[in-house]
Amino acid sequence: MGEAPGDKPYEQISEELIAERARQQAQKEAEELWRQKEAEITKKFRDAMAQEKARIVAEKWKIEMEDRKAAKLEEEKIQEDLKKREEEERQKGEEQIRQQEEIRAKELYLSLKQAQQHGQHSDDDQEWKEQLRRSKAADEERSHKARRARDEYRRQSLRAIQKGRVADLSNLFQGTGLNNDQETKLNSSSESPLLSHSVASSKIWERPSRPFSREVIIRWFKEEQVPRRAGFERNTNRIAQWFHGIISRQEAEELLMNKSEGTFLVRVSEKIWGYALSYRQQSGFKHFLVDASGDFYSFLGVDPNRHATLTDLIDFHKEEIITSSGGELLLEPCGQQKNPPDYSPLFE
C-alpha cells in the first residue's frame, strides 16, 4: 500500500495475510501431529527389533561358532528388512500429515475469511445504527423547535390581542377582532412555509431507513442534497473539485494512489445517507464517513462538530485536523479523471 505503482492493493494484502496465517497455523498443527506419529513409529519398530533380536539370540546362542556367523547374517538381513519397512511407513505417515496440513490450511483460511466478512458487516450495521440514532435525534430536535415556535407565536398573538394591538393583524384576517374560530385558524397557519413544504414533499419523496440501491441514492441526493448545495463551491454554481459521485473505496484509492499526503476527495456513500471522505496519508489511505441525514454535516464517530453545509465541513478541516492521533489536514483536492465526470448522474 505504498506510493509505488507496483504496490499491491489493500484487499490483496489482506488476502495474503489471511492465507499466510492459515498456513502457519496448519503447519504448526502438522508438526505436532508428526512428532506424535514419529514417536509411535520409532517405538513400534524398536520393540519389534528387540523382540526379534531376543528370539534369534535365544535360538542361536547354543549353536556352534560356524553357525553363529550365519545367525549374524540372518539378523542383519532381518534388521535391514525392518528398517526398509520403517522407512516406507515413515514416508506414508509424512504424506498423510502433509495432506492433513493442506486440508487444515484451507479450513482455517475459510474460517478467517468468514470472520473478516462478518466483521465488515458488523461495522456497516454499526455505522447505519449510529446514523439512524442521530437522525431520530435530529427529527426530535426539529419537532421540538417547531412546537416551541408555534407556542411562542400563539403567546405573542394572544398578548397582542390583550393589549388591543390588533390593527397589525387586520390585513391578515380582514377584520378588527379575533374570535375562537379565527384564533384556531391563526394557530393552524402558524407553521413556517419550510415545514409546510417538507410535509408536501414527503408525499412525493420518503427516504428509506437506509440506502439499498444506486437509484435510491441518486433520488436522495437530488431531493435532499441539491437544495442544500452539497458538492457545490461556496457562492458559485460550479461543482467543487473535491466532489465525486457514487464511487467505491477501491476507485477512490486508485484516484489517490500517486497523490501526495493530504490529498482528499468526497464521494457519495453507499452505506449511509451521507458521504465518505477518502484521504491520502503517507502509509496508505483513510476513509471517514460524513453523516448527512439531519440538518447538518458531521463525521460519524470522529469529530463532534456540526456544519451547516458540506463545504463548511471541508473548509473547516483545511485548518483544523480531523483526528488528534492522525493529524489529518485537507490540503489538496483530488479532481476528476473521467469524462463525463463520475458525479454526472447526480445532476442529470
Short mmCIF file of C-alpha atoms in Angstrom, two decimals:
data_model
loop_
_atom_site.label_atom_id
_atom_site.label_comp_id
_atom_site.label_asym_id
_atom_site.label_seq_id
_atom_site.Cartn_x
_atom_site.Cartn_y
_atom_site.Cartn_z
CA MET A 1 0.00 0.00 0.00
CA GLY A 2 2.92 2.31 -0.66
CA GLU A 3 3.22 5.02 -3.27
CA ALA A 4 4.97 2.95 -5.97
CA PRO A 5 2.77 1.97 -8.94
CA GLY A 6 3.54 -1.73 -8.45
CA ASP A 7 2.38 -1.90 -4.83
CA LYS A 8 -0.37 -4.40 -4.01
CA PRO A 9 -3.89 -3.13 -3.16
CA TYR A 10 -5.21 -3.44 0.35
CA GLU A 11 -7.60 -6.31 -0.48
CA GLN A 12 -4.77 -8.44 -1.97
CA ILE A 13 -2.51 -7.82 1.02
CA SER A 14 -5.40 -8.74 3.35
CA GLU A 15 -5.98 -11.97 1.39
CA GLU A 16 -2.29 -12.87 1.54
CA LEU A 17 -2.10 -12.19 5.29
CA ILE A 18 -5.09 -14.43 5.94
CA ALA A 19 -3.66 -17.21 3.76
CA GLU A 20 -0.26 -16.96 5.46
CA ARG A 21 -1.84 -17.01 8.91
CA ALA A 22 -3.86 -20.11 8.00
CA ARG A 23 -0.80 -21.82 6.52
CA GLN A 24 1.35 -21.16 9.62
CA GLN A 25 -1.38 -22.44 11.95
CA ALA A 26 -1.84 -25.59 9.85
CA GLN A 27 1.95 -26.12 9.71
CA LYS A 28 2.17 -25.84 13.49
CA GLU A 29 -0.60 -28.41 13.95
CA ALA A 30 1.03 -30.70 11.36
CA GLU A 31 4.37 -30.57 13.18
CA GLU A 32 2.72 -31.61 16.42
CA LEU A 33 0.92 -34.47 14.67
CA TRP A 34 4.19 -35.60 13.04
CA ARG A 35 6.02 -35.66 16.38
CA GLN A 36 3.34 -37.96 17.78
CA LYS A 37 3.37 -40.14 14.67
CA GLU A 38 7.18 -40.41 14.58
CA ALA A 39 7.29 -41.41 18.23
CA GLU A 40 4.74 -44.17 17.59
CA ILE A 41 6.65 -45.48 14.55
CA THR A 42 10.02 -45.43 16.35
CA LYS A 43 8.65 -47.23 19.39
CA LYS A 44 6.88 -49.81 17.26
CA PHE A 45 9.94 -50.88 15.30
CA ARG A 46 12.34 -50.57 18.23
CA ASP A 47 10.20 -53.05 20.16
CA ALA A 48 9.95 -55.32 17.12
CA MET A 49 13.70 -55.32 16.60
CA ALA A 50 14.33 -56.00 20.27
CA GLN A 51 11.91 -58.90 20.29
CA GLU A 52 13.32 -60.37 17.10
CA LYS A 53 16.88 -60.00 18.34
CA ALA A 54 16.00 -61.68 21.62
CA ARG A 55 14.35 -64.53 19.76
CA ILE A 56 17.35 -65.04 17.46
CA VAL A 57 19.80 -64.87 20.32
CA ALA A 58 17.78 -67.40 22.29
CA GLU A 59 17.60 -69.82 19.37
CA LYS A 60 21.14 -69.45 18.06
CA TRP A 61 23.07 -68.86 21.26
CA LYS A 62 23.91 -72.51 21.74
CA ILE A 63 24.77 -73.15 18.12
CA GLU A 64 28.41 -73.70 17.43
CA MET A 65 30.70 -70.91 16.15
CA GLU A 66 30.33 -71.72 12.46
CA ASP A 67 26.56 -71.42 12.80
CA ARG A 68 26.78 -68.09 14.66
CA LYS A 69 28.12 -66.37 11.55
CA ALA A 70 25.02 -67.43 9.64
CA ALA A 71 22.87 -66.25 12.56
CA LYS A 72 24.57 -62.86 12.41
CA LEU A 73 23.93 -62.58 8.70
CA GLU A 74 20.29 -63.53 9.23
CA GLU A 75 19.96 -60.92 11.98
CA GLU A 76 21.43 -58.22 9.74
CA LYS A 77 19.08 -59.22 6.95
CA ILE A 78 16.08 -59.03 9.27
CA GLN A 79 17.22 -55.66 10.59
CA GLU A 80 17.66 -54.35 7.06
CA ASP A 81 14.17 -55.54 6.17
CA LEU A 82 12.70 -53.90 9.27
CA LYS A 83 14.49 -50.63 8.52
CA LYS A 84 13.15 -50.68 4.98
CA ARG A 85 9.62 -51.23 6.22
CA GLU A 86 10.10 -48.50 8.84
CA GLU A 87 11.20 -46.03 6.14
CA GLU A 88 8.20 -46.92 3.97
CA GLU A 89 5.79 -46.40 6.84
CA ARG A 90 7.56 -43.17 7.79
CA GLN A 91 7.10 -41.81 4.24
CA LYS A 92 3.48 -42.90 4.26
CA GLY A 93 2.94 -41.11 7.58
CA GLU A 94 4.60 -37.93 6.29
CA GLU A 95 2.32 -37.93 3.24
CA GLN A 96 -0.77 -38.34 5.44
CA ILE A 97 0.33 -35.46 7.67
CA ARG A 98 1.05 -33.26 4.63
CA GLN A 99 -2.44 -33.90 3.23
CA GLN A 100 -4.00 -33.13 6.62
CA GLU A 101 -1.96 -29.92 6.75
CA GLU A 102 -3.29 -28.78 3.37
CA ILE A 103 -6.88 -29.58 4.33
CA ARG A 104 -6.49 -27.80 7.67
CA ALA A 105 -4.96 -24.73 5.98
CA LYS A 106 -7.99 -24.45 3.70
CA GLU A 107 -10.39 -24.83 6.64
CA LEU A 108 -8.59 -22.14 8.65
CA TYR A 109 -8.48 -19.82 5.63
CA LEU A 110 -12.25 -20.10 5.10
CA SER A 111 -12.88 -19.60 8.81
CA LEU A 112 -10.70 -16.48 8.98
CA LYS A 113 -12.25 -15.12 5.77
CA GLN A 114 -15.76 -15.57 7.14
CA ALA A 115 -14.73 -13.87 10.38
CA GLN A 116 -13.35 -10.92 8.41
CA GLN A 117 -16.52 -10.60 6.32
CA HIS A 118 -18.69 -10.84 9.45
CA GLY A 119 -16.61 -8.04 11.00
CA GLN A 120 -17.14 -5.84 7.94
CA HIS A 121 -20.92 -6.47 8.03
CA SER A 122 -20.93 -5.64 11.74
CA ASP A 123 -19.13 -2.37 11.04
CA ASP A 124 -21.67 -1.47 8.34
CA ASP A 125 -24.58 -2.24 10.69
CA GLN A 126 -23.00 -0.20 13.46
CA GLU A 127 -22.50 2.78 11.15
CA TRP A 128 -26.10 2.56 9.96
CA LYS A 129 -27.42 2.28 13.54
CA GLU A 130 -25.38 5.31 14.57
CA GLN A 131 -26.79 7.36 11.70
CA LEU A 132 -30.32 6.16 12.48
CA ARG A 133 -29.88 7.23 16.11
CA ARG A 134 -28.61 10.66 15.12
CA SER A 135 -31.35 11.04 12.50
CA LYS A 136 -34.04 10.32 15.11
CA ALA A 137 -32.43 12.78 17.48
CA ALA A 138 -32.39 15.43 14.74
CA ASP A 139 -36.07 14.78 13.96
CA GLU A 140 -36.97 15.13 17.62
CA GLU A 141 -34.99 18.37 17.83
CA ARG A 142 -36.75 19.78 14.75
CA SER A 143 -40.16 18.81 16.16
CA HIS A 144 -39.29 20.42 19.46
CA LYS A 145 -38.19 23.65 17.77
CA ALA A 146 -41.35 23.75 15.64
CA ARG A 147 -43.53 23.19 18.72
CA ARG A 148 -41.75 25.96 20.61
CA ALA A 149 -42.13 28.29 17.61
CA ARG A 150 -45.89 27.62 17.45
CA ASP A 151 -46.27 28.13 21.20
CA GLU A 152 -44.31 31.36 21.03
CA TYR A 153 -46.35 32.62 18.06
CA ARG A 154 -49.60 31.81 19.87
CA ARG A 155 -48.36 33.53 23.03
CA GLN A 156 -47.35 36.68 21.14
CA SER A 157 -50.64 36.73 19.23
CA LEU A 158 -52.72 36.47 22.43
CA ARG A 159 -50.57 39.12 24.07
CA ALA A 160 -51.17 41.46 21.14
CA ILE A 161 -54.93 40.88 21.36
CA GLN A 162 -54.98 41.54 25.11
CA LYS A 163 -53.18 44.87 24.60
CA GLY A 164 -55.60 45.86 21.85
CA ARG A 165 -52.91 45.92 19.15
CA VAL A 166 -54.97 44.07 16.56
CA ALA A 167 -54.51 46.65 13.83
CA ASP A 168 -51.30 44.98 12.65
CA LEU A 169 -53.18 41.70 12.22
CA SER A 170 -56.20 43.15 10.43
CA ASN A 171 -54.75 42.73 6.95
CA LEU A 172 -54.25 39.02 7.61
CA PHE A 173 -57.72 38.32 8.96
CA GLN A 174 -59.77 41.09 7.23
CA GLY A 175 -61.43 42.13 10.42
CA THR A 176 -60.99 44.13 13.62
CA GLY A 177 -61.28 41.29 16.12
CA LEU A 178 -60.46 37.61 16.68
CA ASN A 179 -62.99 35.06 17.83
CA ASN A 180 -62.19 31.49 18.81
CA ASP A 181 -62.55 30.18 15.26
CA GLN A 182 -60.17 32.81 13.94
CA GLU A 183 -57.65 32.05 16.66
CA THR A 184 -57.79 28.40 15.68
CA LYS A 185 -57.08 29.34 12.06
CA LEU A 186 -54.18 31.51 13.19
CA ASN A 187 -52.65 28.66 15.19
CA SER A 188 -53.10 26.19 12.37
CA SER A 189 -51.43 28.56 9.90
CA SER A 190 -48.53 29.47 12.18
CA GLU A 191 -46.24 26.73 10.89
CA SER A 192 -43.38 28.03 8.77
CA PRO A 193 -43.51 27.70 4.96
CA LEU A 194 -40.43 25.45 5.17
CA LEU A 195 -42.25 22.94 7.35
CA SER A 196 -45.30 23.02 5.09
CA HIS A 197 -43.06 22.40 2.11
CA SER A 198 -41.47 19.44 3.89
CA VAL A 199 -44.87 17.90 4.53
CA ALA A 200 -45.84 18.33 0.89
CA SER A 201 -42.52 16.93 -0.32
CA SER A 202 -42.79 13.88 1.92
CA LYS A 203 -45.79 12.74 -0.12
CA ILE A 204 -43.53 12.59 -3.14
CA TRP A 205 -40.21 11.53 -1.62
CA GLU A 206 -39.95 9.48 1.56
CA ARG A 207 -36.40 8.49 2.48
CA PRO A 208 -35.95 4.77 3.25
CA SER A 209 -34.29 3.76 6.51
CA ARG A 210 -31.04 3.04 4.68
CA PRO A 211 -29.73 3.21 1.08
CA PHE A 212 -30.37 -0.06 -0.73
CA SER A 213 -29.74 0.78 -4.40
CA ARG A 214 -27.90 3.23 -6.61
CA GLU A 215 -31.20 4.64 -7.92
CA VAL A 216 -32.45 5.41 -4.40
CA ILE A 217 -29.16 7.17 -3.54
CA ILE A 218 -29.40 9.34 -6.67
CA ARG A 219 -33.02 10.21 -5.80
CA TRP A 220 -31.98 11.10 -2.23
CA PHE A 221 -29.20 13.36 -3.50
CA LYS A 222 -31.49 15.20 -5.91
CA GLU A 223 -34.32 15.59 -3.40
CA GLU A 224 -32.35 16.48 -0.27
CA GLN A 225 -28.78 17.42 -1.13
CA VAL A 226 -29.01 19.55 -4.26
CA PRO A 227 -31.29 22.07 -2.47
CA ARG A 228 -28.60 22.27 0.25
CA ARG A 229 -25.93 22.89 -2.43
CA ALA A 230 -23.99 19.77 -1.50
CA GLY A 231 -20.95 19.40 -3.75
CA PHE A 232 -21.00 23.00 -4.99
CA GLU A 233 -18.30 25.59 -4.45
CA ARG A 234 -19.14 28.32 -2.00
CA ASN A 235 -21.11 31.19 -3.63
CA THR A 236 -20.85 29.71 -7.17
CA ASN A 237 -22.72 27.16 -9.24
CA ARG A 238 -19.57 25.17 -10.08
CA ILE A 239 -19.06 21.67 -8.72
CA ALA A 240 -16.23 21.58 -6.18
CA GLN A 241 -13.01 19.97 -7.37
CA TRP A 242 -13.02 17.53 -4.44
CA PHE A 243 -16.58 16.28 -5.10
CA HIS A 244 -17.16 12.85 -6.69
CA GLY A 245 -20.19 10.69 -7.35
CA ILE A 246 -21.07 7.18 -6.21
CA ILE A 247 -17.66 5.54 -6.49
CA SER A 248 -16.26 2.66 -4.42
CA ARG A 249 -13.48 2.73 -1.84
CA GLN A 250 -11.18 0.96 -4.31
CA GLU A 251 -11.88 3.53 -7.06
CA ALA A 252 -11.17 6.34 -4.58
CA GLU A 253 -7.85 4.77 -3.59
CA GLU A 254 -6.88 4.39 -7.24
CA LEU A 255 -7.52 8.11 -7.78
CA LEU A 256 -5.40 8.97 -4.71
CA MET A 257 -2.69 6.36 -5.36
CA ASN A 258 0.02 8.64 -6.78
CA LYS A 259 -1.01 11.76 -4.88
CA SER A 260 0.83 13.43 -2.02
CA GLU A 261 -0.15 13.20 1.64
CA GLY A 262 -3.10 15.44 2.47
CA THR A 263 -4.86 14.94 -0.89
CA PHE A 264 -8.56 14.11 -0.46
CA LEU A 265 -11.88 13.62 -2.19
CA VAL A 266 -15.52 13.35 -1.08
CA ARG A 267 -17.71 10.62 -2.58
CA VAL A 268 -21.37 9.75 -2.10
CA SER A 269 -21.63 6.83 0.34
CA GLU A 270 -23.45 3.60 -0.43
CA LYS A 271 -23.58 2.61 3.28
CA ILE A 272 -25.30 5.58 4.93
CA TRP A 273 -27.24 8.70 3.99
CA GLY A 274 -24.18 10.85 3.57
CA TYR A 275 -20.68 10.79 2.18
CA ALA A 276 -17.24 9.24 2.58
CA LEU A 277 -14.13 11.41 2.74
CA SER A 278 -11.15 9.48 1.33
CA TYR A 279 -7.78 10.77 2.49
CA ARG A 280 -4.23 10.06 1.26
CA GLN A 281 -1.77 9.57 4.10
CA GLN A 282 1.90 8.70 3.94
CA SER A 283 1.42 4.98 4.59
CA GLY A 284 -1.83 4.44 2.72
CA PHE A 285 -5.40 5.71 2.89
CA LYS A 286 -8.10 6.62 5.41
CA HIS A 287 -11.86 6.80 4.89
CA PHE A 288 -14.16 8.88 7.10
CA LEU A 289 -17.99 8.70 6.96
CA VAL A 290 -19.89 12.02 6.87
CA ASP A 291 -23.45 11.92 8.22
CA ALA A 292 -25.93 13.99 6.19
CA SER A 293 -29.18 12.51 7.49
CA GLY A 294 -30.12 15.54 9.59
CA ASP A 295 -29.93 19.31 9.20
CA PHE A 296 -26.14 19.34 9.45
CA TYR A 297 -22.99 17.56 8.28
CA SER A 298 -20.60 15.84 10.68
CA PHE A 299 -18.16 12.93 10.82
CA LEU A 300 -19.50 9.68 12.28
CA GLY A 301 -17.60 8.66 15.41
CA VAL A 302 -14.67 11.04 14.84
CA ASP A 303 -15.45 14.74 15.19
CA PRO A 304 -18.48 16.06 17.14
CA ASN A 305 -18.54 19.40 15.26
CA ARG A 306 -21.65 20.09 13.19
CA HIS A 307 -21.56 22.11 9.98
CA ALA A 308 -24.40 23.76 8.08
CA THR A 309 -23.09 22.70 4.67
CA LEU A 310 -20.74 20.10 3.25
CA THR A 311 -18.44 22.88 2.03
CA ASP A 312 -18.30 24.29 5.58
CA LEU A 313 -17.07 20.91 6.86
CA ILE A 314 -14.36 20.71 4.17
CA ASP A 315 -13.18 24.29 4.71
CA PHE A 316 -13.10 23.79 8.49
CA HIS A 317 -10.75 20.82 8.21
CA LYS A 318 -8.42 22.65 5.89
CA GLU A 319 -7.34 24.48 9.05
CA GLU A 320 -8.29 22.02 11.81
CA ILE A 321 -7.16 18.36 11.98
CA ILE A 322 -9.77 15.61 11.76
CA THR A 323 -8.27 13.38 14.50
CA SER A 324 -5.58 14.15 17.07
CA SER A 325 -3.97 10.75 16.52
CA GLY A 326 -3.70 11.08 12.73
CA GLY A 327 -3.33 14.84 12.35
CA GLU A 328 -5.22 14.82 9.03
CA LEU A 329 -5.47 18.20 7.26
CA LEU A 330 -7.27 18.60 3.95
CA LEU A 331 -4.52 20.13 1.82
CA GLU A 332 -5.15 19.28 -1.84
CA PRO A 333 -8.43 18.26 -3.57
CA CYS A 334 -8.37 15.28 -5.92
CA GLY A 335 -10.27 16.09 -9.10
CA GLN A 336 -11.89 14.07 -11.88
CA GLN A 337 -10.06 11.77 -14.27
CA LYS A 338 -13.06 10.75 -16.36
CA ASN A 339 -15.20 12.49 -18.95
CA PRO A 340 -18.05 12.78 -18.26
CA PRO A 341 -17.35 13.19 -14.52
CA ASP A 342 -18.38 10.40 -12.16
CA TYR A 343 -20.91 12.74 -10.48
CA SER A 344 -22.89 13.31 -13.72
CA PRO A 345 -25.83 11.00 -12.79
CA LEU A 346 -26.45 13.08 -9.64
CA PHE A 347 -27.13 16.29 -11.58
CA GLU A 348 -28.93 14.98 -14.67
#
